[in-house]
PDB file of C-alpha atoms in Angstrom:
ATOM      1  CA  MET A 713     -37.611  56.108 -15.128  1.00  0.00           C
ATOM      2  CA  LYS A 714     -35.227  53.203 -14.592  1.00  0.00           C
ATOM      3  CA  ALA A 715     -35.829  49.907 -16.377  1.00  0.00           C
ATOM      4  CA  VAL A 716     -34.992  46.385 -15.224  1.00  0.00           C
ATOM      5  CA  VAL A 717     -34.337  43.532 -17.646  1.00  0.00           C
ATOM      6  CA  LEU A 718     -34.413  40.003 -16.259  1.00  0.00           C
ATOM      7  CA  ALA A 719     -31.850  38.020 -18.263  1.00  0.00           C
ATOM      8  CA  ALA A 720     -30.352  35.421 -15.935  1.00  0.00           C
ATOM      9  CA  GLY A 721     -31.894  32.369 -17.581  1.00  0.00           C
ATOM     10  CA  GLU A 722     -30.119  29.450 -19.188  1.00  0.00           C
ATOM     11  CA  GLY A 723     -32.775  28.713 -21.794  1.00  0.00           C
ATOM     12  CA  THR A 724     -32.617  24.924 -21.773  1.00  0.00           C
ATOM     13  CA  ARG A 725     -35.821  24.674 -23.855  1.00  0.00           C
ATOM     14  CA  LEU A 726     -34.202  26.839 -26.537  1.00  0.00           C
ATOM     15  CA  ARG A 727     -31.390  24.398 -27.238  1.00  0.00           C
ATOM     16  CA  PRO A 728     -29.535  24.080 -29.549  1.00  0.00           C
ATOM     17  CA  LEU A 729     -29.772  27.898 -29.829  1.00  0.00           C
ATOM     18  CA  THR A 730     -28.408  28.282 -26.285  1.00  0.00           C
ATOM     19  CA  GLU A 731     -25.603  25.735 -26.385  1.00  0.00           C
ATOM     20  CA  ASP A 732     -22.961  28.484 -26.325  1.00  0.00           C
ATOM     21  CA  LYS A 733     -24.870  31.516 -25.056  1.00  0.00           C
ATOM     22  CA  PRO A 734     -27.444  32.572 -22.432  1.00  0.00           C
ATOM     23  CA  LYS A 735     -31.074  32.854 -23.372  1.00  0.00           C
ATOM     24  CA  GLY A 736     -31.034  36.635 -23.689  1.00  0.00           C
ATOM     25  CA  MET A 737     -28.320  36.522 -26.356  1.00  0.00           C
ATOM     26  CA  VAL A 738     -30.322  34.358 -28.760  1.00  0.00           C
ATOM     27  CA  GLU A 739     -30.758  36.399 -31.937  1.00  0.00           C
ATOM     28  CA  VAL A 740     -34.171  37.276 -33.314  1.00  0.00           C
ATOM     29  CA  ASN A 741     -34.192  39.056 -36.656  1.00  0.00           C
ATOM     30  CA  GLY A 742     -30.452  39.672 -36.426  1.00  0.00           C
ATOM     31  CA  LYS A 743     -30.413  41.131 -32.879  1.00  0.00           C
ATOM     32  CA  PRO A 744     -30.139  39.486 -29.440  1.00  0.00           C
ATOM     33  CA  LEU A 745     -33.345  39.319 -27.437  1.00  0.00           C
ATOM     34  CA  ILE A 746     -31.869  41.755 -24.914  1.00  0.00           C
ATOM     35  CA  THR A 747     -31.241  44.321 -27.641  1.00  0.00           C
ATOM     36  CA  HIS A 748     -34.922  44.203 -28.599  1.00  0.00           C
ATOM     37  CA  CYS A 749     -35.759  44.846 -24.921  1.00  0.00           C
ATOM     38  CA  PHE A 750     -33.279  47.724 -24.677  1.00  0.00           C
ATOM     39  CA  ASP A 751     -34.634  49.408 -27.802  1.00  0.00           C
ATOM     40  CA  GLN A 752     -38.194  49.249 -26.517  1.00  0.00           C
ATOM     41  CA  LEU A 753     -37.242  50.520 -23.061  1.00  0.00           C
ATOM     42  CA  LEU A 754     -35.325  53.469 -24.483  1.00  0.00           C
ATOM     43  CA  ASP A 755     -38.340  54.345 -26.645  1.00  0.00           C
ATOM     44  CA  LEU A 756     -40.356  54.399 -23.411  1.00  0.00           C
ATOM     45  CA  GLY A 757     -37.976  56.906 -21.809  1.00  0.00           C
ATOM     46  CA  ALA A 758     -35.692  54.647 -19.749  1.00  0.00           C
ATOM     47  CA  ASP A 759     -32.772  56.657 -18.351  1.00  0.00           C
ATOM     48  CA  GLU A 760     -30.923  53.700 -16.800  1.00  0.00           C
ATOM     49  CA  LEU A 761     -30.907  49.994 -17.630  1.00  0.00           C
ATOM     50  CA  ILE A 762     -30.447  47.453 -14.848  1.00  0.00           C
ATOM     51  CA  VAL A 763     -29.810  43.952 -16.162  1.00  0.00           C
ATOM     52  CA  VAL A 764     -30.103  40.875 -13.959  1.00  0.00           C
ATOM     53  CA  VAL A 765     -27.601  38.317 -15.245  1.00  0.00           C
ATOM     54  CA  GLY A 766     -26.737  34.785 -14.180  1.00  0.00           C
ATOM     55  CA  TYR A 767     -25.984  31.923 -16.556  1.00  0.00           C
ATOM     56  CA  MET A 768     -22.967  32.783 -18.776  1.00  0.00           C
ATOM     57  CA  LYS A 769     -23.234  36.373 -17.582  1.00  0.00           C
ATOM     58  CA  GLU A 770     -19.917  37.358 -19.166  1.00  0.00           C
ATOM     59  CA  LYS A 771     -21.447  36.903 -22.634  1.00  0.00           C
ATOM     60  CA  ILE A 772     -23.943  39.656 -21.859  1.00  0.00           C
ATOM     61  CA  ILE A 773     -21.564  41.959 -19.994  1.00  0.00           C
ATOM     62  CA  ASP A 774     -18.845  41.713 -22.637  1.00  0.00           C
ATOM     63  CA  HIS A 775     -21.318  42.379 -25.439  1.00  0.00           C
ATOM     64  CA  TYR A 776     -22.998  45.485 -23.980  1.00  0.00           C
ATOM     65  CA  GLY A 777     -20.430  46.937 -21.602  1.00  0.00           C
ATOM     66  CA  ASP A 778     -21.526  49.784 -19.356  1.00  0.00           C
ATOM     67  CA  GLU A 779     -23.927  51.629 -21.672  1.00  0.00           C
ATOM     68  CA  TYR A 780     -26.320  51.165 -24.556  1.00  0.00           C
ATOM     69  CA  ALA A 781     -27.039  54.048 -26.949  1.00  0.00           C
ATOM     70  CA  GLY A 782     -25.690  56.431 -24.333  1.00  0.00           C
ATOM     71  CA  VAL A 783     -27.867  55.062 -21.497  1.00  0.00           C
ATOM     72  CA  PRO A 784     -25.915  53.587 -18.556  1.00  0.00           C
ATOM     73  CA  ILE A 785     -26.176  49.889 -17.741  1.00  0.00           C
ATOM     74  CA  THR A 786     -25.881  48.401 -14.251  1.00  0.00           C
ATOM     75  CA  TYR A 787     -25.590  44.632 -13.791  1.00  0.00           C
ATOM     76  CA  THR A 788     -26.769  42.547 -10.865  1.00  0.00           C
ATOM     77  CA  HIS A 789     -26.191  38.824 -10.413  1.00  0.00           C
ATOM     78  CA  GLN A 790     -28.801  36.172  -9.645  1.00  0.00           C
ATOM     79  CA  ARG A 791     -26.573  33.346  -8.457  1.00  0.00           C
ATOM     80  CA  GLU A 792     -29.339  30.722  -8.380  1.00  0.00           C
ATOM     81  CA  GLN A 793     -32.383  30.446 -10.601  1.00  0.00           C
ATOM     82  CA  LYS A 794     -35.062  30.754  -7.933  1.00  0.00           C
ATOM     83  CA  GLY A 795     -37.789  32.638  -9.748  1.00  0.00           C
ATOM     84  CA  LEU A 796     -38.619  36.149 -10.890  1.00  0.00           C
ATOM     85  CA  ALA A 797     -39.301  37.576  -7.427  1.00  0.00           C
ATOM     86  CA  HIS A 798     -35.897  36.286  -6.311  1.00  0.00           C
ATOM     87  CA  ALA A 799     -34.265  37.875  -9.379  1.00  0.00           C
ATOM     88  CA  LEU A 800     -36.012  41.185  -8.760  1.00  0.00           C
ATOM     89  CA  LEU A 801     -34.600  41.452  -5.251  1.00  0.00           C
ATOM     90  CA  THR A 802     -31.085  41.653  -6.699  1.00  0.00           C
ATOM     91  CA  VAL A 803     -31.891  45.157  -8.012  1.00  0.00           C
ATOM     92  CA  GLU A 804     -33.513  46.525  -4.845  1.00  0.00           C
ATOM     93  CA  GLU A 805     -30.578  48.703  -3.792  1.00  0.00           C
ATOM     94  CA  HIS A 806     -30.553  50.402  -7.202  1.00  0.00           C
ATOM     95  CA  ILE A 807     -34.236  51.432  -7.231  1.00  0.00           C
ATOM     96  CA  ASP A 808     -35.775  54.309  -5.289  1.00  0.00           C
ATOM     97  CA  ASP A 809     -38.777  55.230  -7.469  1.00  0.00           C
ATOM     98  CA  ASP A 810     -41.233  53.765  -9.951  1.00  0.00           C
ATOM     99  CA  PHE A 811     -39.591  51.556 -12.562  1.00  0.00           C
ATOM    100  CA  MET A 812     -40.247  49.377 -15.593  1.00  0.00           C
ATOM    101  CA  LEU A 813     -39.630  45.629 -15.659  1.00  0.00           C
ATOM    102  CA  ILE A 814     -39.375  43.497 -18.785  1.00  0.00           C
ATOM    103  CA  LEU A 815     -38.605  39.812 -19.117  1.00  0.00           C
ATOM    104  CA  GLY A 816     -35.546  39.488 -21.323  1.00  0.00           C
ATOM    105  CA  ASP A 817     -36.992  36.645 -23.394  1.00  0.00           C
ATOM    106  CA  ASN A 818     -40.088  38.512 -24.579  1.00  0.00           C
ATOM    107  CA  ILE A 819     -40.591  40.284 -27.899  1.00  0.00           C
ATOM    108  CA  PHE A 820     -43.302  42.962 -27.850  1.00  0.00           C
ATOM    109  CA  GLN A 821     -44.957  44.983 -30.562  1.00  0.00           C
ATOM    110  CA  ALA A 822     -47.664  46.341 -28.325  1.00  0.00           C
ATOM    111  CA  ASN A 823     -48.961  49.211 -26.221  1.00  0.00           C
ATOM    112  CA  LEU A 824     -46.215  49.269 -23.585  1.00  0.00           C
ATOM    113  CA  LYS A 825     -46.539  53.052 -23.422  1.00  0.00           C
ATOM    114  CA  ASP A 826     -50.044  52.686 -21.935  1.00  0.00           C
ATOM    115  CA  VAL A 827     -48.604  50.810 -18.955  1.00  0.00           C
ATOM    116  CA  VAL A 828     -45.965  53.493 -18.327  1.00  0.00           C
ATOM    117  CA  ARG A 829     -48.533  56.270 -18.584  1.00  0.00           C
ATOM    118  CA  ARG A 830     -50.823  54.535 -16.108  1.00  0.00           C
ATOM    119  CA  GLN A 831     -47.966  54.239 -13.600  1.00  0.00           C
ATOM    120  CA  ARG A 832     -47.141  57.929 -14.009  1.00  0.00           C
ATOM    121  CA  GLU A 833     -50.702  58.861 -13.088  1.00  0.00           C
ATOM    122  CA  GLU A 834     -49.675  57.932  -9.510  1.00  0.00           C
ATOM    123  CA  ARG A 835     -52.984  56.190  -8.896  1.00  0.00           C
ATOM    124  CA  ALA A 836     -51.593  52.689  -9.180  1.00  0.00           C
ATOM    125  CA  ASP A 837     -48.813  50.939  -7.269  1.00  0.00           C
ATOM    126  CA  ALA A 838     -48.230  48.663 -10.262  1.00  0.00           C
ATOM    127  CA  ALA A 839     -49.530  48.134 -13.767  1.00  0.00           C
ATOM    128  CA  PHE A 840     -48.887  45.519 -16.382  1.00  0.00           C
ATOM    129  CA  LEU A 841     -50.040  44.168 -19.686  1.00  0.00           C
ATOM    130  CA  VAL A 842     -52.484  41.298 -19.614  1.00  0.00           C
ATOM    131  CA  GLU A 843     -53.519  39.098 -22.499  1.00  0.00           C
ATOM    132  CA  GLU A 844     -56.463  36.827 -23.180  1.00  0.00           C
ATOM    133  CA  VAL A 845     -55.308  33.367 -24.170  1.00  0.00           C
ATOM    134  CA  PRO A 846     -57.228  30.175 -25.014  1.00  0.00           C
ATOM    135  CA  TRP A 847     -58.610  28.645 -21.827  1.00  0.00           C
ATOM    136  CA  GLU A 848     -56.618  25.469 -22.343  1.00  0.00           C
ATOM    137  CA  GLU A 849     -53.378  27.505 -22.293  1.00  0.00           C
ATOM    138  CA  ALA A 850     -54.134  29.678 -19.256  1.00  0.00           C
ATOM    139  CA  SER A 851     -52.683  27.181 -16.767  1.00  0.00           C
ATOM    140  CA  ARG A 852     -49.207  27.871 -18.208  1.00  0.00           C
ATOM    141  CA  TYR A 853     -49.238  31.458 -16.893  1.00  0.00           C
ATOM    142  CA  GLY A 854     -49.976  33.738 -13.982  1.00  0.00           C
ATOM    143  CA  VAL A 855     -53.772  34.086 -14.263  1.00  0.00           C
ATOM    144  CA  CYS A 856     -55.558  37.316 -13.236  1.00  0.00           C
ATOM    145  CA  ASP A 857     -59.017  38.278 -12.073  1.00  0.00           C
ATOM    146  CA  THR A 858     -60.089  41.922 -12.474  1.00  0.00           C
ATOM    147  CA  ASN A 859     -62.936  44.089 -11.221  1.00  0.00           C
ATOM    148  CA  GLN A 860     -65.150  46.484 -13.191  1.00  0.00           C
ATOM    149  CA  TYR A 861     -62.510  49.211 -12.972  1.00  0.00           C
ATOM    150  CA  GLY A 862     -59.770  47.131 -14.584  1.00  0.00           C
ATOM    151  CA  GLU A 863     -57.965  46.624 -11.279  1.00  0.00           C
ATOM    152  CA  ILE A 864     -56.443  43.221 -10.601  1.00  0.00           C
ATOM    153  CA  THR A 865     -58.110  41.517  -7.651  1.00  0.00           C
ATOM    154  CA  ASP A 866     -56.347  38.160  -7.690  1.00  0.00           C
ATOM    155  CA  VAL A 867     -53.341  36.475  -9.307  1.00  0.00           C
ATOM    156  CA  VAL A 868     -52.712  32.720  -9.327  1.00  0.00           C
ATOM    157  CA  GLU A 869     -49.529  31.197 -10.764  1.00  0.00           C
ATOM    158  CA  LYS A 870     -50.078  28.314 -13.184  1.00  0.00           C
ATOM    159  CA  PRO A 871     -53.375  27.092 -11.651  1.00  0.00           C
ATOM    160  CA  GLU A 872     -54.735  23.669 -12.549  1.00  0.00           C
ATOM    161  CA  ASP A 873     -58.238  25.172 -12.790  1.00  0.00           C
ATOM    162  CA  PRO A 874     -57.768  28.761 -14.057  1.00  0.00           C
ATOM    163  CA  PRO A 875     -60.321  31.302 -12.748  1.00  0.00           C
ATOM    164  CA  SER A 876     -60.039  33.235 -16.038  1.00  0.00           C
ATOM    165  CA  ASN A 877     -58.150  33.241 -19.323  1.00  0.00           C
ATOM    166  CA  LEU A 878     -56.554  36.643 -18.625  1.00  0.00           C
ATOM    167  CA  VAL A 879     -52.827  36.184 -18.047  1.00  0.00           C
ATOM    168  CA  MET A 880     -49.804  38.256 -17.104  1.00  0.00           C
ATOM    169  CA  THR A 881     -47.358  39.093 -19.870  1.00  0.00           C
ATOM    170  CA  GLY A 882     -43.705  40.035 -19.489  1.00  0.00           C
ATOM    171  CA  PHE A 883     -43.928  43.835 -19.059  1.00  0.00           C
ATOM    172  CA  TYR A 884     -44.689  45.588 -15.776  1.00  0.00           C
ATOM    173  CA  THR A 885     -44.307  48.876 -13.952  1.00  0.00           C
ATOM    174  CA  PHE A 886     -43.911  48.907 -10.170  1.00  0.00           C
ATOM    175  CA  SER A 887     -43.370  51.205  -7.254  1.00  0.00           C
ATOM    176  CA  PRO A 888     -40.647  50.179  -4.770  1.00  0.00           C
ATOM    177  CA  ALA A 889     -43.400  48.536  -2.685  1.00  0.00           C
ATOM    178  CA  ILE A 890     -42.873  45.419  -4.797  1.00  0.00           C
ATOM    179  CA  PHE A 891     -39.581  44.716  -3.032  1.00  0.00           C
ATOM    180  CA  HIS A 892     -41.208  44.364   0.390  1.00  0.00           C
ATOM    181  CA  ALA A 893     -43.683  41.926  -1.162  1.00  0.00           C
ATOM    182  CA  CYS A 894     -40.851  39.938  -2.784  1.00  0.00           C
ATOM    183  CA  HIS A 895     -39.179  39.581   0.621  1.00  0.00           C
ATOM    184  CA  LEU A 896     -42.389  38.039   1.989  1.00  0.00           C
ATOM    185  CA  VAL A 897     -42.965  35.557  -0.844  1.00  0.00           C
ATOM    186  CA  GLN A 898     -42.646  31.894   0.063  1.00  0.00           C
ATOM    187  CA  PRO A 899     -41.401  29.223  -2.379  1.00  0.00           C
ATOM    188  CA  SER A 900     -44.079  27.863  -4.672  1.00  0.00           C
ATOM    189  CA  ASN A 901     -44.663  24.200  -5.412  1.00  0.00           C
ATOM    190  CA  ARG A 902     -42.014  24.669  -8.112  1.00  0.00           C
ATOM    191  CA  ASP A 903     -39.629  25.786  -5.347  1.00  0.00           C
ATOM    192  CA  GLU A 904     -39.440  29.249  -6.910  1.00  0.00           C
ATOM    193  CA  TYR A 905     -40.240  32.729  -5.653  1.00  0.00           C
ATOM    194  CA  GLU A 906     -42.982  33.805  -8.061  1.00  0.00           C
ATOM    195  CA  ILE A 907     -43.579  37.398  -9.151  1.00  0.00           C
ATOM    196  CA  SER A 908     -47.311  36.626  -9.282  1.00  0.00           C
ATOM    197  CA  ASP A 909     -47.240  35.788  -5.555  1.00  0.00           C
ATOM    198  CA  ALA A 910     -45.559  39.134  -4.844  1.00  0.00           C
ATOM    199  CA  VAL A 911     -48.239  40.936  -6.859  1.00  0.00           C
ATOM    200  CA  ASP A 912     -50.934  39.056  -4.942  1.00  0.00           C
ATOM    201  CA  LEU A 913     -49.384  40.199  -1.653  1.00  0.00           C
ATOM    202  CA  LEU A 914     -49.572  43.805  -2.866  1.00  0.00           C
ATOM    203  CA  ILE A 915     -53.257  43.305  -3.635  1.00  0.00           C
ATOM    204  CA  GLN A 916     -53.920  41.778  -0.217  1.00  0.00           C
ATOM    205  CA  SER A 917     -52.245  44.766   1.440  1.00  0.00           C
ATOM    206  CA  GLY A 918     -54.654  47.144  -0.282  1.00  0.00           C
ATOM    207  CA  ARG A 919     -52.410  48.342  -3.102  1.00  0.00           C
ATOM    208  CA  THR A 920     -53.904  49.169  -6.484  1.00  0.00           C
ATOM    209  CA  ILE A 921     -52.719  47.061  -9.420  1.00  0.00           C
ATOM    210  CA  ASP A 922     -54.020  48.003 -12.858  1.00  0.00           C
ATOM    211  CA  ALA A 923     -54.427  45.676 -15.829  1.00  0.00           C
ATOM    212  CA  ILE A 924     -53.809  47.068 -19.305  1.00  0.00           C
ATOM    213  CA  GLY A 925     -55.143  44.915 -22.118  1.00  0.00           C
ATOM    214  CA  LEU A 926     -52.599  43.926 -24.743  1.00  0.00           C
ATOM    215  CA  ASP A 927     -53.041  45.820 -28.009  1.00  0.00           C
ATOM    216  CA  GLY A 928     -50.664  44.285 -30.520  1.00  0.00           C
ATOM    217  CA  TRP A 929     -48.671  41.127 -30.026  1.00  0.00           C
ATOM    218  CA  ARG A 930     -45.980  39.563 -27.883  1.00  0.00           C
ATOM    219  CA  ILE A 931     -44.043  36.330 -28.021  1.00  0.00           C
ATOM    220  CA  ASP A 932     -42.368  34.630 -25.076  1.00  0.00           C
ATOM    221  CA  VAL A 933     -39.344  33.086 -26.791  1.00  0.00           C
ATOM    222  CA  GLY A 934     -39.155  29.806 -24.918  1.00  0.00           C
ATOM    223  CA  TYR A 935     -38.605  27.358 -27.770  1.00  0.00           C
ATOM    224  CA  PRO A 936     -36.843  27.549 -31.162  1.00  0.00           C
ATOM    225  CA  GLU A 937     -40.195  27.682 -32.921  1.00  0.00           C
ATOM    226  CA  ASP A 938     -41.090  30.789 -30.866  1.00  0.00           C
ATOM    227  CA  ARG A 939     -37.982  32.504 -32.194  1.00  0.00           C
ATOM    228  CA  ASP A 940     -39.031  31.607 -35.730  1.00  0.00           C
ATOM    229  CA  GLU A 941     -42.537  32.971 -35.159  1.00  0.00           C
ATOM    230  CA  ALA A 942     -41.161  36.227 -33.719  1.00  0.00           C
ATOM    231  CA  GLU A 943     -38.990  36.693 -36.800  1.00  0.00           C
ATOM    232  CA  ARG A 944     -41.986  36.126 -39.090  1.00  0.00           C
ATOM    233  CA  ARG A 945     -44.042  38.697 -37.229  1.00  0.00           C
ATOM    234  CA  LEU A 946     -41.271  41.292 -37.121  1.00  0.00           C
ATOM    235  CA  ALA A 947     -40.724  40.835 -40.851  1.00  0.00           C
ATOM    236  CA  GLY A 948     -44.442  41.323 -41.443  1.00  0.00           C
ATOM    237  CA  ASP A 949     -44.474  44.472 -39.300  1.00  0.00           C
ATOM    238  CA  ALA A 950     -41.512  45.865 -41.242  1.00  0.00           C
ATOM    239  CA  GLU A 951     -43.446  45.413 -44.480  1.00  0.00           C
ATOM    240  CA  ARG A 952     -46.363  47.360 -42.981  1.00  0.00           C
ATOM    241  CA  GLU A 953     -44.203  50.052 -41.374  1.00  0.00           C
ATOM    242  CA  SER A 954     -45.793  52.802 -43.437  1.00  0.00           C
ATOM    243  CA  ASP A 955     -49.189  52.203 -41.786  1.00  0.00           C
ATOM    244  CA  GLY A 956     -48.072  53.884 -38.531  1.00  0.00           C
ATOM    245  CA  SER A 957     -48.311  50.777 -36.347  1.00  0.00           C
ATOM    246  CA  SER A 958     -44.939  51.293 -34.622  1.00  0.00           C
ATOM    247  CA  GLU A 959     -44.704  52.367 -30.972  1.00  0.00           C
ATOM    248  CA  GLU A 960     -44.739  56.081 -30.231  1.00  0.00           C
ATOM    249  CA  PRO A 961     -42.161  57.078 -27.624  1.00  0.00           C
ATOM    250  CA  VAL A 962     -43.266  58.160 -24.158  1.00  0.00           C
ATOM    251  CA  GLU A 963     -41.736  61.455 -23.180  1.00  0.00           C
ATOM    252  CA  PRO A 964     -39.191  60.965 -20.378  1.00  0.00           C
ATOM    253  CA  ASP A 965     -39.711  62.621 -17.010  1.00  0.00           C
ATOM    254  CA  ALA A 966     -38.244  66.091 -16.732  1.00  0.00           C
TER     255      ALA A 966
END
């Protein structure tokens, strides 16, 4: 399965850490954020990495070259920062089957393998991790409603009055149907093409989108203090490594 990493962002909120590098190259626990993403995707069976670059793209391309741990890397360029759905369309010509998508500024120690397995069951057109957050924080995210079967019935991006406290995280699996939805998305009130709006269009067209509850932790590294918290948690996990809490790899497709 191919894997897409969205890493075109400038990371203005992460300054001064991003004064001389793009967001994805900020180091957490001695490794760039993108490296953490790559390692997790390879553990999940990724056989090709497609990286969407933009701001200071040469820093990423020069660092990784055309492969990582023997897995080929393809780069696409998001010339303007117009949202995640806009970024995803830059990879359309490289995808012809189900694929993984991870936001390049997220650190996960969680059940990503459950999302991949659900996609491989061929019952769902998309699946992604969702997380319960405090109600007062839900308006910062794409907020989901689900039915009794765990299927997502509605997604609203950063609502003023959230319908739930269940929010999208930064790891997804999709079928190529997502690209048609991204083409139909209209700019939001932030003047961006939102991935949550594309997911909502899939739902409206009758596609099945499954929610997988987060088991573990994730940090969206948006501010310097988030980087510090991620390092504390990774250090704590390393100390408890002998308890078997690390991710088990998903066997790649034959």
